[in-house]
Amino acid sequence: MLLNSIYTFLLCFTNCFFFKVSCSSSEFRLEGDYLLGGLFALHEIDRVTPVFIPETTECIWQSTSKSGYKILQVMRYAVEEINYSTTLLPNVSLGYEIYDYCSNTRNFHSVLSFISNNGSVKSKEKLNNYQPKVIALTGPYGSSRTISVAPLFTTELIPMVNYGAASYALSNKLQYPSFVRTIPSNKDLIEMIIHILRWFGWNWVAFLGSQDDYSSDGLKLFNEYIKNTGICLAYQEGLSLNANYSLTLKMIDKLNINVIVIFALTQYASKFIKAAIANDMRDKVWIASPSWALNQQIPREPGIRKIGTIIGIADRLLSLPRFNEFVYNKAKGTAHAGHNDKAVQNKNEICNQDCDYCSLMTAEDIINESPTHAFAVYSAIYTIAHALHKVLQCDMNECHKNITVKPYMLLEKIKLLNFPLNGRQVKYDVNYDPTISYAVLLWHTDVNPPQFEMVGTYDKLPEIRFTIYNTLMPWHDNGSVPFSNCSTECKVGYSRQQEAFHRCCFTCTKCPRNSYVDFSRDPYTCFPCAESEWSDEGSTTCKTRLVVYPQFTEIPSIIVMISAGCLIILLIAIFCLFAYNYDTPVVKSAGGSMCLLMLASLILSSISVFFFFGKPSSVFCLMRNAIFTFFFTVCISCLTVRSFQIVCVFKMATQFPKVYSLWVKHNGQWLFIAFSSFIHLISCVIWMTVNPVTLISDSWTFKDQIMLICEMGNTITFSIVVFISWFLGFLCLLFSYMGRDLPKNYNEAKSITFSLILYYLTWITYFTAYLTIKSKYIVILNAVAQISSINGILFSYFIPKSYIIIFQPQKNTSTYFQTSIQNYTQTISRS
């Protein structure tokens, strides 16, 4: 076959160039000042037949393509319209030479004819010197065909203003510098298909293409662009003309795919749709690529209604003014000259200007044929004409015909074009791709003839605008949008758990507490909330936690602070009262200077209450407990010494005179207070430096709150601090019990016992609440415990003595105290 192809090619080349065979026909050739080339598929290879001897493809024996013949007429009409124009190219005429392009093996001679100069091709000629036969051309139809012949034109920078090659590879200007197209590239088509899928929420689709550059390029782009869209390619296949599609259809049904994209040329799509009808495929959604979206024959197939809904993507339909009139006039002319033309065509068959069915088509046949690519051809011819207009520096009256026009000159002007054409603005980007203006078409196959209703639009300039009018979509599934998803969408607050290979196949899992799912970000992940946020199970957002702590303005806080303030004022007043009455028997019996130390310690202890309110800090955490713990322990140590001293005076002095003498001589009470206070101070310093008290944010107790609390620090050091304080209190209780029968004026056992029992009960209650109750008010309870401990000593020890000083001065005399001691001595003697 290869040798036969080479032979046929050489024979054709020889006939057409060296022997100057005239390949003329009224429809395929027109003389003019500047010649345009046209390559149209008047025949299509719709089957592959096995051959037993080497042979090349003969176009005339292939299936006819009436749509190819129609767009050939569009080119002729556009050239005629331009030639009659008095403004676009005045005093300049365009001519054309057109060839039937059905296969590469039969069409290279026509390509060589276009790029030749006087019958020869000079491959090394400079661009400035070389003048090919045509200044530009349109066609051929199909990406594979275009890619095959494009290098021959781009080498000479001859503009290929193409109407039917959508492969995105042709946008590469390094490889195809002179390729221009008037239809969108596959990139734009795939983006539009994805817009349709996402509009209706379909993510489980099949993509079928033909085994050519057009479909393989589309499949590659589709796989690339759906990566982050949530769409899964459930099935893909490259269709061939001789294949049995039954297995493909069964696989699509088995996978429950309800949306099928057929991104293929018409002959492949037609065979597959027929197979779907024959295999009783029902209720699917078919998305038709532009190559067959406006086909006139497929909608007429018997039984096509049952296969479901067919949605087509096509160029926005624009009417061509006076085209119908041109076709009717052409039909009249060929009716008289048809036989003569046929004779010429038969004689020049190898030049691919032979078309048996062309003269048999009526004007109605041409007009009613699919309008696919009609406007694309029309705008291609006008693009060349406008570029030529600029090169020839035309004005409204004439063009400068003395300018030698080279093809590359047109190419420079095409990129700058921006002109209106029948309601459409024609302009090109840096890759010579046109502006996008597409329509979404719904096939109505229940009427005769079938109709194509525009139900949506897609425009890319000045910005991407995609709209489908849902009310115009009478779905086959009882009017509701068909379901085409691998898995049912998860409920709100549920994340997807991927199953198998496809991300579209999943189970749904409810997001746990303090997490959320964001479908716009990643529907497969439950994202954790920040520490300052919270959420319930099955949430889609996180809520901000309320940061809680005792505010200064809260009623409980105000009550406690007022109480602390009154307590401090009262303590200061009593301190002044005792200092003023320092030499009186009541003050001396209460401890004298030791009594003043106790009052000062209680005043300093009370100050710590104010650090429990407001937003806590590390300093506040340190001050609120350390100050109270130390100074209150100093007060307890004074009470302990005071209790021991009273017992010592009245009981131990007579029984242990030497011990008493040493105690008095060396100021044992102050040594004990200093020693115990120093030991407690050291333990407090260790407590505050080894794993010190710090501020923590409790975000686990309440789901919607963050409590700012101060932890107790190191457990061991804290226990030591508490133990010293409580141990001193225990000694105080013990000495108080021993002195329970002392003279009334010196007997403070009951008051001390009451204050210490209140102290223990208060703190036992607080620690119990601290371990069992979690609330911001536990901090206030801590402050209340401190106030209660101070009040216990104040009201049981100091208030009674203050009462005597103020209201019973007769008891604050030496005589009264001497009488009490004598009575106690007599009682002891009698006993």
PDB file of C-alpha atoms in Angstrom, residues 274-438:
ATOM      1  CA  LYS A 274     -26.833   3.875  16.415  1.00  0.00           C
ATOM      2  CA  ALA A 275     -25.263   1.152  18.549  1.00  0.00           C
ATOM      3  CA  ALA A 276     -26.821   2.676  21.687  1.00  0.00           C
ATOM      4  CA  ILE A 277     -30.253   2.585  20.045  1.00  0.00           C
ATOM      5  CA  ALA A 278     -29.734  -0.982  18.877  1.00  0.00           C
ATOM      6  CA  ASN A 279     -28.610  -2.111  22.334  1.00  0.00           C
ATOM      7  CA  ASP A 280     -31.669  -0.517  23.954  1.00  0.00           C
ATOM      8  CA  MET A 281     -29.634   1.994  25.958  1.00  0.00           C
ATOM      9  CA  ARG A 282     -32.114   4.165  27.853  1.00  0.00           C
ATOM     10  CA  ASP A 283     -32.367   7.409  29.767  1.00  0.00           C
ATOM     11  CA  LYS A 284     -28.810   8.694  29.534  1.00  0.00           C
ATOM     12  CA  VAL A 285     -27.476  12.196  29.070  1.00  0.00           C
ATOM     13  CA  TRP A 286     -25.322  12.587  25.972  1.00  0.00           C
ATOM     14  CA  ILE A 287     -23.034  15.579  25.555  1.00  0.00           C
ATOM     15  CA  ALA A 288     -22.188  16.198  21.913  1.00  0.00           C
ATOM     16  CA  SER A 289     -18.994  17.936  20.868  1.00  0.00           C
ATOM     17  CA  PRO A 290     -19.257  20.667  18.184  1.00  0.00           C
ATOM     18  CA  SER A 291     -18.266  18.287  15.412  1.00  0.00           C
ATOM     19  CA  TRP A 292     -21.682  16.578  15.567  1.00  0.00           C
ATOM     20  CA  ALA A 293     -23.803  18.821  17.777  1.00  0.00           C
ATOM     21  CA  LEU A 294     -25.753  20.198  14.778  1.00  0.00           C
ATOM     22  CA  ASN A 295     -25.752  17.057  12.663  1.00  0.00           C
ATOM     23  CA  GLN A 296     -28.985  16.699  10.691  1.00  0.00           C
ATOM     24  CA  GLN A 297     -28.974  12.929  10.208  1.00  0.00           C
ATOM     25  CA  ILE A 298     -28.371  11.534  13.707  1.00  0.00           C
ATOM     26  CA  PRO A 299     -31.510  13.145  15.243  1.00  0.00           C
ATOM     27  CA  ARG A 300     -33.591  11.374  12.605  1.00  0.00           C
ATOM     28  CA  GLU A 301     -32.455   7.892  13.665  1.00  0.00           C
ATOM     29  CA  PRO A 302     -35.483   5.774  14.641  1.00  0.00           C
ATOM     30  CA  GLY A 303     -35.656   5.198  18.391  1.00  0.00           C
ATOM     31  CA  ILE A 304     -33.259   7.981  19.325  1.00  0.00           C
ATOM     32  CA  ARG A 305     -35.748   9.453  21.783  1.00  0.00           C
ATOM     33  CA  LYS A 306     -35.460   6.504  24.172  1.00  0.00           C
ATOM     34  CA  ILE A 307     -31.709   6.859  24.710  1.00  0.00           C
ATOM     35  CA  GLY A 308     -32.270  10.001  26.775  1.00  0.00           C
ATOM     36  CA  THR A 309     -31.352  13.673  26.544  1.00  0.00           C
ATOM     37  CA  ILE A 310     -28.796  14.972  24.068  1.00  0.00           C
ATOM     38  CA  ILE A 311     -27.052  18.246  24.828  1.00  0.00           C
ATOM     39  CA  GLY A 312     -24.889  19.774  22.121  1.00  0.00           C
ATOM     40  CA  ILE A 313     -22.122  22.342  22.185  1.00  0.00           C
ATOM     41  CA  ALA A 314     -21.962  24.542  19.107  1.00  0.00           C
ATOM     42  CA  ASP A 315     -20.852  27.905  17.899  1.00  0.00           C
ATOM     43  CA  ARG A 316     -23.447  30.592  18.561  1.00  0.00           C
ATOM     44  CA  LEU A 317     -25.728  30.308  15.535  1.00  0.00           C
ATOM     45  CA  LEU A 318     -25.487  33.308  13.277  1.00  0.00           C
ATOM     46  CA  SER A 319     -27.318  33.741  10.026  1.00  0.00           C
ATOM     47  CA  LEU A 320     -25.437  34.541   6.840  1.00  0.00           C
ATOM     48  CA  PRO A 321     -27.286  37.296   4.961  1.00  0.00           C
ATOM     49  CA  ARG A 322     -28.274  36.450   1.404  1.00  0.00           C
ATOM     50  CA  PHE A 323     -26.627  33.027   1.593  1.00  0.00           C
ATOM     51  CA  ASN A 324     -29.893  31.307   0.704  1.00  0.00           C
ATOM     52  CA  GLU A 325     -30.262  33.580  -2.316  1.00  0.00           C
ATOM     53  CA  PHE A 326     -26.726  32.710  -3.379  1.00  0.00           C
ATOM     54  CA  VAL A 327     -27.478  28.982  -3.089  1.00  0.00           C
ATOM     55  CA  TYR A 328     -30.649  29.285  -5.190  1.00  0.00           C
ATOM     56  CA  ASN A 329     -28.764  31.181  -7.894  1.00  0.00           C
ATOM     57  CA  LYS A 330     -25.991  28.600  -7.842  1.00  0.00           C
ATOM     58  CA  ALA A 331     -28.549  25.794  -8.198  1.00  0.00           C
ATOM     59  CA  LYS A 332     -29.985  27.429 -11.326  1.00  0.00           C
ATOM     60  CA  GLY A 333     -26.524  27.764 -12.863  1.00  0.00           C
ATOM     61  CA  THR A 334     -25.481  24.188 -12.236  1.00  0.00           C
ATOM     62  CA  ALA A 335     -28.755  22.861 -13.614  1.00  0.00           C
ATOM     63  CA  HIS A 336     -27.667  24.007 -17.071  1.00  0.00           C
ATOM     64  CA  ALA A 337     -23.915  23.454 -16.808  1.00  0.00           C
ATOM     65  CA  GLY A 338     -23.884  20.326 -14.697  1.00  0.00           C
ATOM     66  CA  HIS A 339     -23.086  17.876 -17.500  1.00  0.00           C
ATOM     67  CA  ASN A 340     -20.205  19.911 -18.874  1.00  0.00           C
ATOM     68  CA  ASP A 341     -18.738  20.365 -15.401  1.00  0.00           C
ATOM     69  CA  LYS A 342     -19.077  16.672 -14.763  1.00  0.00           C
ATOM     70  CA  ALA A 343     -17.067  15.887 -17.837  1.00  0.00           C
ATOM     71  CA  VAL A 344     -14.266  18.169 -16.687  1.00  0.00           C
ATOM     72  CA  GLN A 345     -14.358  16.706 -13.194  1.00  0.00           C
ATOM     73  CA  ASN A 346     -14.112  13.127 -14.430  1.00  0.00           C
ATOM     74  CA  LYS A 347     -11.149  14.008 -16.579  1.00  0.00           C
ATOM     75  CA  ASN A 348      -9.342  15.561 -13.605  1.00  0.00           C
ATOM     76  CA  GLU A 349     -10.362  13.071 -10.960  1.00  0.00           C
ATOM     77  CA  ILE A 350      -6.862  12.743  -9.471  1.00  0.00           C
ATOM     78  CA  CYS A 351      -6.907  16.419  -8.576  1.00  0.00           C
ATOM     79  CA  ASN A 352      -9.655  15.843  -5.993  1.00  0.00           C
ATOM     80  CA  GLN A 353     -12.122  18.137  -7.661  1.00  0.00           C
ATOM     81  CA  ASP A 354     -14.597  15.416  -8.462  1.00  0.00           C
ATOM     82  CA  CYS A 355     -17.951  15.284  -6.644  1.00  0.00           C
ATOM     83  CA  ASP A 356     -20.706  13.018  -7.979  1.00  0.00           C
ATOM     84  CA  TYR A 357     -23.409  14.067  -5.552  1.00  0.00           C
ATOM     85  CA  CYS A 358     -22.685  17.810  -5.604  1.00  0.00           C
ATOM     86  CA  SER A 359     -24.661  18.551  -8.763  1.00  0.00           C
ATOM     87  CA  LEU A 360     -27.520  16.389  -7.474  1.00  0.00           C
ATOM     88  CA  MET A 361     -28.071  18.433  -4.306  1.00  0.00           C
ATOM     89  CA  THR A 362     -30.920  20.906  -4.479  1.00  0.00           C
ATOM     90  CA  ALA A 363     -30.831  24.358  -2.925  1.00  0.00           C
ATOM     91  CA  GLU A 364     -33.085  23.105  -0.115  1.00  0.00           C
ATOM     92  CA  ASP A 365     -30.681  20.244   0.603  1.00  0.00           C
ATOM     93  CA  ILE A 366     -27.805  22.672   1.002  1.00  0.00           C
ATOM     94  CA  ILE A 367     -29.742  25.189   3.073  1.00  0.00           C
ATOM     95  CA  ASN A 368     -31.170  22.552   5.421  1.00  0.00           C
ATOM     96  CA  GLU A 369     -27.830  20.848   5.925  1.00  0.00           C
ATOM     97  CA  SER A 370     -26.036  21.224   9.281  1.00  0.00           C
ATOM     98  CA  PRO A 371     -24.783  24.791   9.791  1.00  0.00           C
ATOM     99  CA  THR A 372     -21.759  23.515  11.730  1.00  0.00           C
ATOM    100  CA  HIS A 373     -18.649  25.489  10.793  1.00  0.00           C
ATOM    101  CA  ALA A 374     -20.599  27.714   8.379  1.00  0.00           C
ATOM    102  CA  PHE A 375     -19.829  30.901  10.244  1.00  0.00           C
ATOM    103  CA  ALA A 376     -16.300  29.636  10.955  1.00  0.00           C
ATOM    104  CA  VAL A 377     -15.610  29.408   7.199  1.00  0.00           C
ATOM    105  CA  TYR A 378     -17.335  32.740   6.606  1.00  0.00           C
ATOM    106  CA  SER A 379     -15.228  34.516   9.244  1.00  0.00           C
ATOM    107  CA  ALA A 380     -12.061  32.781   7.969  1.00  0.00           C
ATOM    108  CA  ILE A 381     -12.490  34.279   4.500  1.00  0.00           C
ATOM    109  CA  TYR A 382     -13.299  37.690   5.964  1.00  0.00           C
ATOM    110  CA  THR A 383     -10.255  37.458   8.234  1.00  0.00           C
ATOM    111  CA  ILE A 384      -8.023  36.986   5.194  1.00  0.00           C
ATOM    112  CA  ALA A 385      -9.799  39.805   3.351  1.00  0.00           C
ATOM    113  CA  HIS A 386      -9.437  42.263   6.251  1.00  0.00           C
ATOM    114  CA  ALA A 387      -5.763  41.389   6.635  1.00  0.00           C
ATOM    115  CA  LEU A 388      -5.261  41.932   2.900  1.00  0.00           C
ATOM    116  CA  HIS A 389      -7.128  45.223   3.218  1.00  0.00           C
ATOM    117  CA  LYS A 390      -4.532  46.411   5.742  1.00  0.00           C
ATOM    118  CA  VAL A 391      -1.553  45.121   3.777  1.00  0.00           C
ATOM    119  CA  LEU A 392      -2.735  46.875   0.600  1.00  0.00           C
ATOM    120  CA  GLN A 393      -3.422  50.039   2.642  1.00  0.00           C
ATOM    121  CA  CYS A 394      -6.931  50.254   1.243  1.00  0.00           C
ATOM    122  CA  ASP A 395      -9.224  53.201   1.804  1.00  0.00           C
ATOM    123  CA  MET A 396     -12.890  53.562   0.945  1.00  0.00           C
ATOM    124  CA  ASN A 397     -12.195  53.898  -2.775  1.00  0.00           C
ATOM    125  CA  GLU A 398      -9.193  51.827  -3.769  1.00  0.00           C
ATOM    126  CA  CYS A 399      -6.294  49.631  -2.693  1.00  0.00           C
ATOM    127  CA  HIS A 400      -2.640  50.074  -3.584  1.00  0.00           C
ATOM    128  CA  LYS A 401      -2.259  47.133  -5.963  1.00  0.00           C
ATOM    129  CA  ASN A 402       1.389  48.016  -6.595  1.00  0.00           C
ATOM    130  CA  ILE A 403       2.283  46.572  -3.171  1.00  0.00           C
ATOM    131  CA  THR A 404       3.698  43.088  -3.479  1.00  0.00           C
ATOM    132  CA  VAL A 405       1.760  40.934  -1.009  1.00  0.00           C
ATOM    133  CA  LYS A 406       3.634  38.165   0.760  1.00  0.00           C
ATOM    134  CA  PRO A 407       1.780  35.637   2.951  1.00  0.00           C
ATOM    135  CA  TYR A 408       3.717  36.542   6.096  1.00  0.00           C
ATOM    136  CA  MET A 409       2.481  40.144   5.716  1.00  0.00           C
ATOM    137  CA  LEU A 410      -1.097  38.926   6.184  1.00  0.00           C
ATOM    138  CA  LEU A 411      -0.061  37.004   9.281  1.00  0.00           C
ATOM    139  CA  GLU A 412       1.274  40.148  10.920  1.00  0.00           C
ATOM    140  CA  LYS A 413      -2.046  41.926  10.388  1.00  0.00           C
ATOM    141  CA  ILE A 414      -4.330  39.076  11.499  1.00  0.00           C
ATOM    142  CA  LYS A 415      -3.181  39.326  15.109  1.00  0.00           C
ATOM    143  CA  LEU A 416      -4.235  43.003  15.136  1.00  0.00           C
ATOM    144  CA  LEU A 417      -7.684  42.471  13.621  1.00  0.00           C
ATOM    145  CA  ASN A 418     -10.802  43.459  15.519  1.00  0.00           C
ATOM    146  CA  PHE A 419     -13.831  43.891  13.280  1.00  0.00           C
ATOM    147  CA  PRO A 420     -17.579  43.225  13.521  1.00  0.00           C
ATOM    148  CA  LEU A 421     -19.093  40.512  11.368  1.00  0.00           C
ATOM    149  CA  ASN A 422     -22.834  39.811  11.391  1.00  0.00           C
ATOM    150  CA  GLY A 423     -23.184  40.723  15.048  1.00  0.00           C
ATOM    151  CA  ARG A 424     -19.989  38.971  16.175  1.00  0.00           C
ATOM    152  CA  GLN A 425     -16.732  40.692  17.007  1.00  0.00           C
ATOM    153  CA  VAL A 426     -13.851  38.893  15.255  1.00  0.00           C
ATOM    154  CA  LYS A 427     -10.514  39.176  17.042  1.00  0.00           C
ATOM    155  CA  TYR A 428      -7.629  36.873  17.932  1.00  0.00           C
ATOM    156  CA  ASP A 429      -5.372  36.368  20.928  1.00  0.00           C
ATOM    157  CA  VAL A 430      -1.601  35.884  20.936  1.00  0.00           C
ATOM    158  CA  ASN A 431      -2.042  32.252  19.822  1.00  0.00           C
ATOM    159  CA  TYR A 432      -4.330  33.288  16.933  1.00  0.00           C
ATOM    160  CA  ASP A 433      -7.297  31.703  18.722  1.00  0.00           C
ATOM    161  CA  PRO A 434     -10.656  33.495  18.416  1.00  0.00           C
ATOM    162  CA  THR A 435     -12.960  34.939  21.030  1.00  0.00           C
ATOM    163  CA  ILE A 436     -15.308  32.359  22.544  1.00  0.00           C
ATOM    164  CA  SER A 437     -19.053  32.537  22.034  1.00  0.00           C
ATOM    165  CA  TYR A 438     -20.700  29.142  22.364  1.00  0.00           C
TER     166      TYR A 438
END
